[in-house]
XYZ file of C-alpha atoms in Angstrom:
732
model
C 0.000 0.000 0.000
C 1.344 3.416 -0.864
C 0.338 6.762 0.593
C 0.647 9.636 -1.879
C 2.203 11.694 0.892
C 4.970 9.138 1.466
C 7.604 9.541 -1.256
C 9.883 6.979 0.390
C 7.719 4.000 -0.474
C 8.375 3.706 -4.201
C 6.546 0.757 -5.795
C 8.597 -1.835 -7.647
C 7.762 -2.141 -11.352
C 5.626 -5.184 -12.098
C 4.566 -5.808 -8.475
C 0.960 -5.249 -7.364
C 0.355 -2.470 -4.856
C -2.525 -0.434 -3.463
C -2.673 3.317 -3.910
C -4.352 5.295 -1.089
C -6.178 8.192 -2.748
C -8.017 9.558 0.297
C -8.906 9.032 3.957
C -12.121 10.468 5.417
C -14.931 9.967 7.903
C -18.020 8.854 5.910
C -20.336 10.520 8.420
C -18.874 13.971 7.807
C -17.382 13.791 4.285
C -19.222 15.634 1.521
C -20.643 13.858 -1.533
C -18.166 15.783 -3.694
C -15.192 14.403 -1.728
C -16.485 10.834 -1.964
C -17.105 11.231 -5.715
C -13.634 12.705 -6.197
C -12.028 9.768 -4.365
C -13.947 7.320 -6.561
C -12.960 9.174 -9.733
C -9.273 9.138 -8.823
C -9.415 5.424 -8.048
C -11.167 4.651 -11.336
C -8.665 6.788 -13.255
C -5.693 5.044 -11.660
C -6.815 1.409 -11.814
C -10.348 1.111 -13.153
C -11.570 0.131 -9.694
C -11.831 1.531 -6.165
C -11.968 -0.089 -2.743
C -13.623 1.424 0.322
C -12.083 0.024 3.511
C -13.679 0.714 6.902
C -11.870 1.044 10.211
C -13.001 -2.507 10.972
C -11.228 -3.765 7.832
C -14.388 -4.476 5.809
C -13.760 -3.802 2.110
C -16.236 -2.913 -0.656
C -15.033 -3.158 -4.261
C -16.376 -0.907 -7.029
C -15.585 -1.749 -10.696
C -16.015 0.303 -13.855
C -16.242 -2.889 -15.955
C -18.750 -5.715 -15.704
C -17.424 -8.388 -13.371
C -18.477 -11.479 -11.467
C -17.542 -11.349 -7.748
C -16.249 -14.940 -7.923
C -14.740 -15.264 -11.410
C -13.584 -11.754 -12.309
C -14.280 -9.755 -15.517
C -17.016 -10.851 -17.897
C -17.615 -9.980 -21.535
C -20.339 -7.575 -22.470
C -21.291 -7.807 -26.122
C -21.128 -10.424 -28.850
C -18.473 -13.132 -28.653
C -16.461 -13.728 -31.831
C -13.836 -16.357 -32.751
C -11.151 -13.711 -32.160
C -12.053 -13.673 -28.470
C -10.847 -17.283 -28.253
C -7.648 -16.844 -30.270
C -4.394 -16.394 -28.357
C -2.986 -14.749 -31.493
C -5.484 -11.911 -31.125
C -5.074 -8.972 -28.746
C -8.736 -9.305 -27.872
C -8.352 -12.827 -26.514
C -4.696 -13.276 -25.538
C -3.692 -13.304 -21.884
C -2.307 -9.873 -21.066
C 0.508 -11.294 -18.924
C 2.082 -13.899 -21.246
C 0.723 -12.370 -24.495
C -0.924 -15.658 -25.441
C 2.179 -17.826 -25.077
C 0.815 -19.726 -22.082
C 4.276 -19.743 -20.531
C 6.536 -17.291 -18.777
C 9.738 -17.258 -16.784
C 8.811 -17.951 -13.199
C 10.443 -18.922 -9.931
C 10.691 -22.689 -9.470
C 9.491 -23.972 -6.101
C 11.876 -26.951 -6.038
C 14.831 -24.593 -6.543
C 13.564 -22.227 -3.852
C 13.049 -24.668 -0.959
C 16.063 -26.988 -0.983
C 15.269 -28.553 2.419
C 11.460 -28.555 2.800
C 11.696 -30.686 5.952
C 13.057 -27.578 7.738
C 11.290 -24.317 8.730
C 10.956 -21.470 6.236
C 14.222 -19.550 6.643
C 16.349 -22.692 7.046
C 14.787 -24.414 4.012
C 15.349 -21.480 1.640
C 18.161 -21.598 -0.896
C 20.902 -19.361 0.613
C 20.805 -16.788 -2.188
C 17.027 -16.421 -1.889
C 17.263 -16.140 1.897
C 19.878 -13.403 1.547
C 17.751 -11.471 -0.965
C 14.630 -11.660 1.194
C 16.446 -10.788 4.408
C 18.266 -7.661 3.173
C 15.451 -5.346 4.241
C 14.381 -5.374 7.889
C 10.927 -4.209 6.801
C 10.705 -6.956 4.187
C 11.776 -9.584 6.699
C 9.271 -8.273 9.235
C 6.502 -8.438 6.631
C 7.325 -12.079 5.841
C 7.375 -12.923 9.562
C 3.921 -11.379 10.011
C 2.572 -13.370 7.057
C 4.103 -16.619 8.331
C 2.935 -16.159 11.909
C 3.207 -19.399 13.878
C 3.993 -21.321 10.685
C 7.493 -19.799 10.649
C 8.672 -22.599 12.944
C 6.952 -25.447 11.101
C 8.633 -27.408 8.280
C 7.628 -26.119 4.858
C 6.518 -29.627 3.862
C 3.928 -29.542 6.692
C 2.212 -26.368 5.505
C -1.433 -26.537 4.483
C -2.352 -25.785 0.870
C -3.941 -22.520 2.036
C -0.764 -21.439 3.810
C 1.410 -22.395 0.852
C -0.749 -20.302 -1.482
C -0.728 -17.386 0.971
C 3.066 -17.334 1.238
C 3.918 -18.003 -2.403
C 1.192 -16.142 -4.286
C 0.341 -13.400 -1.795
C -2.807 -12.244 -0.074
C -5.143 -9.294 -0.384
C -5.206 -9.006 3.417
C -3.379 -5.971 4.739
C -0.569 -6.727 7.192
C 0.618 -4.142 9.713
C 4.400 -3.787 10.124
C 6.585 -1.291 11.970
C 8.970 1.107 10.284
C 11.098 4.024 11.511
C 9.481 7.450 11.537
C 10.852 10.330 9.448
C 10.057 13.339 11.633
C 13.264 15.106 12.547
C 15.494 13.044 14.776
C 12.646 11.000 16.173
C 13.329 7.279 16.517
C 9.660 6.468 16.957
C 8.277 3.370 15.243
C 5.162 3.908 13.177
C 2.723 1.304 11.920
C 2.535 0.756 8.166
C -0.129 -1.321 6.461
C 1.019 -3.377 3.463
C -0.526 -6.046 1.289
C 1.729 -9.105 0.891
C 2.402 -9.593 -2.879
C 3.721 -13.121 -2.444
C 7.156 -14.658 -2.255
C 7.357 -15.461 -5.980
C 6.382 -11.936 -7.049
C 8.884 -10.458 -4.603
C 11.711 -12.575 -6.012
C 10.669 -12.024 -9.635
C 11.275 -8.309 -9.116
C 14.964 -9.172 -8.815
C 15.044 -11.785 -11.592
C 18.128 -10.266 -13.176
C 20.149 -11.049 -10.065
C 18.604 -14.468 -9.475
C 18.559 -16.203 -12.855
C 19.318 -19.536 -11.194
C 15.833 -19.524 -9.638
C 13.853 -19.052 -12.825
C 12.786 -21.314 -15.651
C 10.104 -21.387 -18.311
C 6.816 -22.540 -16.832
C 3.051 -22.096 -17.142
C 1.884 -18.496 -16.957
C 0.619 -17.833 -13.443
C -2.168 -15.576 -14.738
C -3.823 -17.920 -17.262
C -2.314 -21.180 -15.889
C -1.174 -22.070 -19.423
C -4.603 -21.419 -20.963
C -3.197 -18.540 -23.093
C -6.446 -16.539 -22.971
C -7.906 -13.823 -20.761
C -9.873 -14.953 -17.695
C -13.209 -13.952 -19.221
C -12.631 -16.164 -22.282
C -11.406 -19.069 -20.172
C -14.642 -18.861 -18.168
C -16.818 -19.546 -21.247
C -17.918 -23.193 -21.428
C -19.543 -25.519 -23.929
C -21.289 -28.506 -22.337
C -19.597 -27.544 -19.092
C -16.044 -27.526 -20.506
C -13.876 -24.472 -21.160
C -11.663 -24.049 -24.205
C -8.421 -24.550 -22.224
C -9.263 -28.026 -20.836
C -10.741 -29.015 -24.204
C -7.582 -28.109 -26.129
C -5.515 -29.914 -23.488
C -7.145 -33.160 -24.660
C -5.580 -35.475 -27.208
C -7.057 -35.540 -30.711
C -8.856 -38.840 -30.075
C -10.189 -37.666 -26.705
C -11.409 -34.378 -28.190
C -13.036 -36.256 -31.077
C -14.908 -38.495 -28.659
C -16.048 -35.513 -26.566
C -17.153 -33.396 -29.542
C -19.016 -36.318 -31.104
C -20.994 -36.593 -27.878
C -22.159 -32.977 -27.828
C -25.862 -32.529 -28.538
C -27.722 -29.225 -28.481
C -31.416 -28.596 -28.811
C -33.511 -25.697 -30.005
C -31.822 -22.547 -31.255
C -28.435 -23.647 -29.858
C -28.609 -26.780 -31.993
C -29.193 -24.758 -35.158
C -26.290 -22.413 -34.348
C -23.871 -25.213 -33.411
C -24.682 -27.649 -36.219
C -22.226 -26.499 -38.897
C -19.218 -25.576 -36.698
C -19.634 -28.790 -34.693
C -19.742 -30.888 -37.874
C -16.574 -29.172 -39.141
C -14.830 -29.687 -35.791
C -15.597 -33.413 -35.773
C -14.492 -33.782 -39.418
C -11.133 -32.064 -38.858
C -10.409 -34.009 -35.685
C -11.249 -37.162 -37.620
C -8.710 -36.282 -40.322
C -5.969 -35.842 -37.698
C -6.871 -39.213 -36.210
C -6.893 -40.880 -39.637
C -3.293 -39.829 -40.345
C -2.086 -41.393 -37.093
C -2.034 -38.297 -34.876
C -4.792 -39.250 -32.454
C -2.333 -39.210 -29.549
C -1.246 -35.563 -30.025
C -2.529 -32.907 -27.645
C -4.438 -30.148 -29.415
C -2.342 -27.554 -27.575
C 0.988 -29.159 -28.515
C 3.545 -26.499 -29.506
C 4.616 -26.668 -33.163
C 8.326 -26.569 -32.299
C 7.986 -29.831 -30.335
C 6.616 -31.800 -33.298
C 8.778 -34.165 -35.294
C 9.139 -33.685 -39.038
C 6.811 -36.614 -39.700
C 4.147 -35.244 -37.351
C 4.289 -31.801 -38.966
C 3.951 -33.363 -42.397
C 0.923 -35.425 -41.364
C -0.757 -32.343 -39.871
C -0.375 -30.576 -43.229
C -1.796 -33.686 -44.895
C -4.808 -33.625 -42.547
C -5.461 -29.981 -43.453
C -5.490 -30.954 -47.124
C -7.981 -33.730 -46.452
C -10.350 -31.108 -45.089
C -10.166 -29.065 -48.289
C -11.496 -31.985 -50.415
C -9.558 -30.785 -53.475
C -9.466 -32.771 -56.711
C -6.967 -32.749 -59.554
C -4.140 -31.924 -57.149
C -0.666 -33.484 -56.974
C 0.538 -34.265 -53.438
C 4.240 -34.967 -52.796
C 5.091 -36.505 -49.409
C 8.551 -37.248 -48.016
C 8.448 -40.467 -45.958
C 5.073 -39.860 -44.277
C 5.355 -43.143 -42.331
C 8.333 -41.912 -40.259
C 7.640 -42.544 -36.582
C 4.508 -44.605 -37.211
C 3.693 -47.992 -35.717
C 2.698 -50.586 -38.379
C -0.931 -50.296 -37.232
C -0.910 -46.524 -37.746
C 0.844 -46.968 -41.095
C -2.133 -48.967 -42.365
C -4.519 -46.147 -41.413
C -2.298 -43.585 -43.140
C -2.136 -45.617 -46.354
C -5.937 -45.915 -46.345
C -6.149 -42.119 -46.030
C -3.743 -41.634 -48.953
C -5.788 -44.053 -51.040
C -8.822 -41.899 -50.242
C -6.987 -38.852 -51.620
C -6.193 -40.816 -54.773
C -9.807 -41.904 -55.154
C -10.905 -38.246 -55.141
C -8.998 -37.781 -58.405
C -5.671 -36.598 -57.024
C -2.115 -37.761 -57.736
C -0.125 -38.852 -54.669
C 3.669 -39.222 -54.936
C 5.588 -40.642 -51.981
C 9.292 -40.906 -51.198
C 9.181 -44.024 -49.065
C 11.123 -46.998 -47.676
C 8.300 -48.721 -45.781
C 7.689 -52.167 -47.275
C 3.914 -52.195 -46.628
C 3.477 -48.793 -48.276
C 5.500 -49.861 -51.332
C 3.436 -53.039 -51.723
C 0.163 -51.054 -51.702
C 1.328 -48.464 -54.241
C -0.146 -48.461 -57.754
C 3.230 -47.704 -59.334
C 6.817 -47.875 -58.048
C 9.920 -46.087 -59.387
C 13.116 -47.574 -57.946
C 16.289 -45.448 -58.089
C 19.822 -46.747 -57.725
C 21.519 -49.039 -58.022
C 23.301 -47.645 -54.921
C 23.660 -44.255 -53.205
C 25.590 -41.086 -54.016
C 27.493 -41.021 -57.298
C 26.693 -44.718 -57.682
C 22.984 -43.928 -57.815
C 20.713 -41.549 -59.688
C 19.470 -44.032 -62.285
C 16.005 -45.553 -62.654
C 16.704 -49.275 -62.250
C 13.074 -50.423 -62.250
C 9.616 -48.982 -62.833
C 6.203 -50.608 -62.720
C 3.699 -52.219 -60.396
C 4.914 -53.653 -57.072
C 4.687 -57.151 -58.569
C 6.913 -56.112 -61.492
C 9.459 -54.553 -59.118
C 9.608 -57.759 -57.043
C 10.302 -59.772 -60.188
C 13.065 -57.459 -61.496
C 16.523 -58.787 -60.511
C 18.099 -55.362 -61.154
C 16.061 -53.807 -58.338
C 17.666 -53.987 -54.895
C 14.328 -52.924 -53.405
C 12.572 -55.726 -55.249
C 15.022 -58.324 -53.955
C 14.427 -57.226 -50.355
C 10.644 -57.143 -50.795
C 10.581 -60.591 -52.386
C 12.727 -62.134 -49.666
C 15.660 -62.892 -51.964
C 17.662 -60.559 -49.724
C 16.911 -60.668 -46.012
C 18.407 -60.191 -42.592
C 19.546 -63.527 -41.212
C 17.638 -64.584 -38.076
C 19.460 -64.418 -34.744
C 20.978 -67.562 -33.311
C 20.699 -67.335 -29.547
C 20.142 -64.280 -27.383
C 22.577 -62.478 -25.124
C 22.164 -62.711 -21.364
C 22.003 -59.390 -19.479
C 24.704 -58.713 -16.922
C 22.390 -56.546 -14.822
C 19.319 -54.333 -14.929
C 18.353 -50.658 -14.964
C 15.123 -50.060 -13.032
C 12.904 -47.000 -13.445
C 10.315 -46.657 -10.667
C 6.977 -44.871 -11.038
C 7.649 -42.829 -14.201
C 4.916 -40.175 -14.464
C 6.049 -37.838 -17.244
C 3.389 -36.841 -19.789
C 1.113 -39.883 -20.224
C 3.234 -42.473 -18.367
C 1.211 -44.341 -15.754
C 3.879 -45.344 -13.236
C 4.784 -48.896 -12.311
C 8.258 -50.410 -12.536
C 10.093 -50.651 -15.872
C 13.294 -52.715 -16.201
C 15.914 -52.507 -18.953
C 18.665 -55.149 -19.294
C 22.338 -54.136 -19.322
C 24.763 -55.417 -21.956
C 22.190 -56.346 -24.612
C 20.224 -54.792 -27.490
C 16.812 -53.610 -26.251
C 14.019 -52.213 -28.430
C 11.281 -50.051 -26.910
C 8.142 -50.452 -29.015
C 4.519 -49.331 -29.036
C 2.009 -47.375 -31.071
C 2.654 -43.708 -31.796
C 2.170 -41.588 -28.675
C 2.346 -44.500 -26.235
C 5.108 -42.808 -24.199
C 8.296 -44.316 -25.638
C 10.214 -41.045 -25.994
C 9.073 -39.795 -22.589
C 10.204 -43.005 -20.897
C 13.558 -43.358 -22.641
C 14.687 -39.858 -23.658
C 13.042 -37.769 -20.929
C 13.189 -40.159 -17.956
C 15.758 -42.969 -18.257
C 18.652 -41.153 -19.972
C 18.546 -37.995 -17.772
C 18.061 -40.213 -14.712
C 21.237 -42.207 -15.400
C 23.141 -38.981 -16.107
C 21.932 -37.669 -12.757
C 23.237 -40.825 -11.033
C 26.608 -40.218 -12.682
C 26.589 -36.604 -11.488
C 26.878 -35.423 -15.087
C 24.171 -32.758 -14.818
C 22.085 -31.909 -17.852
C 18.321 -31.800 -18.148
C 16.178 -32.719 -15.180
C 14.422 -36.108 -15.613
C 10.670 -36.290 -16.061
C 8.743 -37.044 -12.837
C 9.505 -40.459 -11.343
C 10.209 -42.083 -7.972
C 13.780 -42.887 -8.967
C 16.149 -44.884 -11.158
C 18.510 -47.659 -10.056
C 21.156 -49.609 -11.935
C 23.258 -52.680 -11.219
C 26.070 -51.201 -13.315
C 26.676 -47.492 -13.840
C 27.715 -46.816 -17.464
C 30.837 -44.776 -18.150
C 28.819 -42.558 -20.486
C 25.265 -41.980 -21.650
C 25.223 -41.286 -25.394
C 21.885 -40.104 -26.781
C 21.738 -40.343 -30.561
C 18.701 -38.405 -31.780
C 17.662 -36.761 -35.045
C 18.468 -33.169 -34.082
C 20.648 -31.433 -36.706
C 24.427 -31.603 -36.245
C 24.520 -27.928 -37.243
C 22.294 -25.222 -38.660
C 24.687 -23.552 -41.112
C 26.912 -24.836 -43.956
C 29.926 -24.510 -41.615
C 29.003 -27.798 -39.934
C 29.860 -30.939 -41.909
C 30.485 -34.654 -41.241
C 34.217 -33.843 -41.237
C 33.907 -31.171 -38.531
C 31.453 -33.134 -36.376
C 33.521 -36.331 -36.276
C 36.871 -34.564 -35.804
C 38.241 -35.614 -39.212
C 38.675 -31.967 -40.165
C 41.210 -31.412 -37.359
C 43.356 -34.212 -38.758
C 43.114 -32.836 -42.291
C 44.213 -29.362 -41.180
C 47.243 -30.778 -39.356
C 48.071 -32.889 -42.404
C 48.118 -29.854 -44.709
C 50.090 -27.791 -42.191
C 52.846 -30.444 -42.420
C 53.230 -30.121 -46.198
C 56.444 -28.421 -47.477
C 54.454 -25.610 -49.128
C 52.674 -24.760 -45.857
C 55.893 -24.899 -43.813
C 57.620 -22.638 -46.342
C 54.899 -20.031 -45.807
C 54.894 -20.551 -42.030
C 51.264 -21.606 -41.963
C 49.763 -23.364 -38.938
C 46.706 -25.704 -38.992
C 44.486 -22.676 -38.353
C 45.277 -21.435 -41.859
C 43.280 -24.389 -43.235
C 40.183 -23.709 -41.152
C 37.283 -22.067 -42.959
C 35.841 -20.901 -39.641
C 38.417 -18.171 -38.967
C 39.930 -15.398 -41.117
C 43.175 -16.113 -42.916
C 42.780 -18.934 -45.377
C 39.059 -18.809 -45.942
C 37.107 -16.949 -48.603
C 36.040 -13.734 -46.921
C 33.063 -13.093 -49.194
C 31.171 -16.119 -47.845
C 33.275 -16.319 -44.636
C 34.140 -19.946 -45.353
C 30.590 -21.173 -45.774
C 30.917 -21.856 -49.496
C 27.532 -20.210 -49.912
C 25.878 -16.889 -49.150
C 22.459 -16.403 -47.601
C 20.033 -14.501 -49.815
C 17.058 -12.911 -48.080
C 13.864 -13.520 -50.034
C 11.713 -11.242 -47.841
C 8.265 -12.815 -48.252
C 9.734 -16.248 -49.105
C 12.142 -18.463 -47.117
C 15.803 -17.374 -47.296
C 18.028 -19.497 -49.556
C 21.735 -20.400 -49.632
C 23.417 -19.653 -52.975
C 26.880 -20.882 -54.035
C 29.509 -18.212 -53.390
C 30.534 -16.320 -56.543
C 34.098 -15.723 -55.305
C 35.197 -19.238 -54.320
C 32.658 -21.286 -56.260
C 31.668 -23.154 -53.115
C 35.246 -24.224 -52.296
C 35.314 -22.163 -49.044
C 39.007 -21.073 -49.310
C 40.929 -18.259 -50.975
C 43.270 -18.871 -53.919
C 46.513 -18.854 -51.872
C 45.303 -21.568 -49.497
C 44.150 -23.781 -52.361
C 47.669 -23.694 -53.836
C 48.882 -25.961 -50.998
C 48.369 -29.558 -52.084
C 48.715 -33.014 -50.566
C 48.975 -35.879 -53.057
C 48.047 -33.345 -55.731
C 44.791 -32.452 -53.951
C 43.856 -29.178 -52.272
C 41.956 -29.255 -48.994
C 38.825 -28.224 -50.912
C 39.281 -31.293 -53.143
C 39.301 -33.525 -50.061
C 36.165 -31.924 -48.628
C 34.425 -32.636 -51.948
C 35.489 -36.318 -51.804
C 33.038 -39.093 -50.945
C 33.608 -40.796 -47.593
C 34.010 -44.201 -49.286
C 36.877 -42.826 -51.393
C 38.458 -41.057 -48.422
C 38.546 -44.308 -46.409
C 40.903 -45.823 -48.978
C 42.956 -42.652 -49.415
C 43.654 -42.269 -45.677
C 44.025 -45.944 -44.794
C 47.546 -45.260 -43.487
C 46.402 -42.341 -41.281
C 44.604 -43.997 -38.365
C 43.436 -40.770 -36.708
C 41.604 -39.800 -39.898
C 40.605 -43.232 -41.180
C 38.882 -44.492 -37.979
C 36.032 -41.954 -37.957
C 35.748 -42.239 -41.754
C 35.415 -46.009 -41.483
C 32.712 -45.557 -38.828
C 30.776 -43.229 -41.145
C 30.989 -45.815 -43.915
C 29.897 -48.586 -41.529
C 26.659 -46.766 -40.672
C 25.828 -46.430 -44.370
C 27.018 -42.874 -45.030
C 29.830 -43.643 -47.437
C 27.996 -41.778 -50.204
C 28.220 -38.418 -48.383
C 31.080 -36.018 -49.041
C 33.381 -34.970 -46.217
C 32.302 -31.351 -46.581
C 28.592 -31.964 -47.060
C 26.801 -29.024 -45.351
C 24.757 -30.030 -42.309
C 21.811 -28.083 -43.729
C 21.479 -30.702 -46.500
C 21.438 -33.758 -44.202
C 18.195 -35.509 -43.308
C 17.303 -36.288 -39.698
C 18.279 -39.933 -40.206
C 21.634 -38.982 -41.737
C 22.382 -36.569 -38.879
C 21.574 -39.322 -36.396
C 23.969 -41.748 -38.064
C 26.747 -39.123 -38.109
C 26.328 -38.884 -34.323
C 26.348 -42.677 -34.013
C 29.568 -42.899 -36.019
C 31.150 -40.313 -33.723
C 30.176 -42.414 -30.727
C 31.699 -45.514 -32.303
C 35.164 -43.970 -32.440
C 35.501 -41.485 -29.615
C 34.103 -43.334 -26.602
C 35.932 -45.533 -24.141
C 34.657 -47.900 -21.437
C 31.128 -49.271 -21.309
C 28.522 -46.800 -22.497
C 24.740 -46.687 -22.634
C 23.659 -45.851 -26.188
C 20.128 -44.455 -26.522
C 18.856 -44.221 -30.108
C 15.644 -42.579 -31.302
C 14.355 -44.502 -34.335
C 17.742 -44.956 -36.051
C 16.151 -46.610 -39.115
C 14.499 -43.333 -40.158
C 15.181 -42.729 -43.846
C 16.950 -46.073 -44.343
C 16.482 -48.543 -47.171
C 16.066 -52.174 -46.136
C 19.664 -52.876 -47.147
C 20.859 -49.953 -44.987
C 18.904 -51.336 -42.022
C 20.933 -54.535 -42.255
C 24.126 -52.479 -42.218
C 22.930 -50.480 -39.194
C 22.044 -53.656 -37.296
C 25.555 -54.970 -37.828
C 26.908 -51.800 -36.179
C 24.506 -52.082 -33.225
C 25.457 -55.721 -32.659
C 29.105 -54.705 -32.816
C 28.511 -52.141 -30.073
C 26.824 -54.695 -27.819
C 29.541 -57.285 -28.456
C 32.078 -54.657 -27.344
C 30.374 -54.481 -23.932
C 28.065 -51.512 -24.451
C 24.322 -51.370 -23.770
C 22.120 -50.304 -26.686
C 18.572 -49.088 -26.154
C 16.583 -48.056 -29.214
C 13.098 -46.669 -29.759
C 11.924 -48.435 -32.883
C 8.979 -49.376 -35.125
C 10.951 -51.266 -37.784
C 10.149 -54.970 -37.499
C 13.606 -56.004 -38.737
C 15.234 -54.267 -35.757
C 12.575 -55.468 -33.319
C 13.064 -59.122 -34.271
C 16.853 -58.761 -33.954
C 16.697 -57.380 -30.393
C 17.573 -59.406 -27.305
C 14.819 -57.804 -25.230
C 11.632 -55.820 -25.910
C 9.696 -53.327 -23.787
C 6.279 -52.711 -25.382
C 4.218 -49.674 -24.298
C 0.532 -49.097 -24.874
C -2.071 -50.280 -25.365
C -2.902 -47.074 -27.279
C -1.452 -43.594 -27.652
C -2.035 -40.515 -25.506
C -4.135 -40.934 -22.371
C -4.870 -44.568 -23.276
C -1.150 -45.435 -23.304
C 1.786 -45.040 -20.976
C 1.821 -48.572 -19.546
C 4.114 -51.541 -20.147
C 1.892 -54.086 -21.902
C 4.628 -56.569 -22.752
C 8.295 -57.271 -22.091
C 10.739 -60.075 -22.714
C 12.301 -61.692 -25.754
C 10.806 -60.977 -29.202
C 9.395 -64.512 -29.296
C 7.727 -64.081 -25.893
C 6.206 -60.695 -26.750
C 4.939 -62.045 -30.090
C 2.698 -64.453 -28.153
C 1.029 -61.605 -26.239
C -2.188 -59.912 -27.359
C -0.667 -56.426 -27.747
């Protein structure tokens, strides 16, 4: 609370406070004085509060409001009111993002079994205790609870301390009249511990993290819009549902009379569009899922669902591996959807490796015979049956069974177990999940069943935490135990290895360092006094300065996506003319970066430091790439295999390898090559854990953990575990 006459009590920006505009005796005050006080209150905050000597408060608002739920809307509701991209509807605190930086309770109270001041993180305790008045205010709010452990507080007390209270608390402060040391009473409203600390967020970054907006609780909209319900459900809880759950709820809505007439068309459209999302295998996705958390395959299928709603005909659709990340059951539903597009009179062209999808195509064009410079030719074209019968088609030989992965003979015995207790992240339903150590384990299940949450968000961070390696905090669980602590946890996912042309397979695997040292040892380089840094395109000196060593320049297209164009000065070779004059075996360093990995393996066979990572890249099926291939041109599957190759050569001891669908983008013949690498890792003493849908990998595993039975809220449980043969007998 701030008195206008007290200039010493400056409010802190962003913190709530009360402004005292007048004090008077209602029995003697004139109507003009009362009206003036109201006017000043309305002008300052749009509301005014009369508080009696007894502490009874009466609130007056200039806008329509419900005493229990806050502001209400007066006037006609429009779709813009329920859009978080509109100023009319978006939450005024988070601007419609649904999230904001906020103090984290678990970082604030590091010892909740102790009383308030003792349980606080030392830096927070120091910040709160700097001001005697601030400390006194907290003590008055805590009252007798100041001596009780924080963990024993009631929910009401916890809310009061953390989020504040509208009750006015009286504290003592020093007077300011001459040399008087008198204490005077000051009435203040407690804004809450979190608000108090947020005012000093710049000095306490350690306390803050991205979390749900405290104003809209993640709902993204203003309170008035969040209060609107349809069949008793607001828009925020409805959009928090999965697609399948929302479809079931919307299909059950029935309205009579005038409401039924109004709702008929929008409700029909809502059910249709939710049905399209479900048909393309996205029934497990939450409607409020952020776009930047979607995989490439999920984003592509969402765009496909939007096209289904348009019901266009005579259109050509081109899809790049739409079955990525799909369980075989979901793949069948997707193919049926694509056949429906075809039957409407459209042309559907797929780039695809999935055997079931290829078999159900009307026409197949097989390129090859191999990859890279050894490919690019049409080796077969025709119906699936004609492709299977063509001996020139590698795809046909794999589909017909002429080429196949040999079945396993015997399974490895685990040398211990990793146990995850009560995992509760996202849709996981708890229980105990066990993973064997020293074998190849595949985690399976329909799309959205919780595989990534269990493995990538719970298990891997949990083991890192046991090792004291830091990193991301695990998803909620009771704990993780292991009979053998791995020397390293290596997560191989599909995130890019770089976002600019500077990053290449050579730089990521460390091959580039060896090449630079090799060129620095040549007579021409020594004569000029050049060090290895001269042959780096990441620093000035030897690089082309027009493109700054990228080999390409970024052209802004304004209303279109920006594009990389080959540099006019160096022709994409990255270096200046003087640097390219230094040659090793009659090749400049630019010539080597343009060389295929398969060729480089032979060329550097006598240089172990360079040849080992190159051999690993070839072993994971990337021999067709060039050493200097820009990271921006690599697919997610290629980036993942570059990371796997790096792990094959640079790690020592026994590691835990965690792979996220490593067969993405792989031909059946490449899958066989990948499996050989995974078996090699396990035979070397490592533990390999892979999230996978590909049946060839699943049948080659030593152990399976199957999640389900469905995706989203209907998943998250272990429905089968054991050897592939044992799980095959289960009804999952």
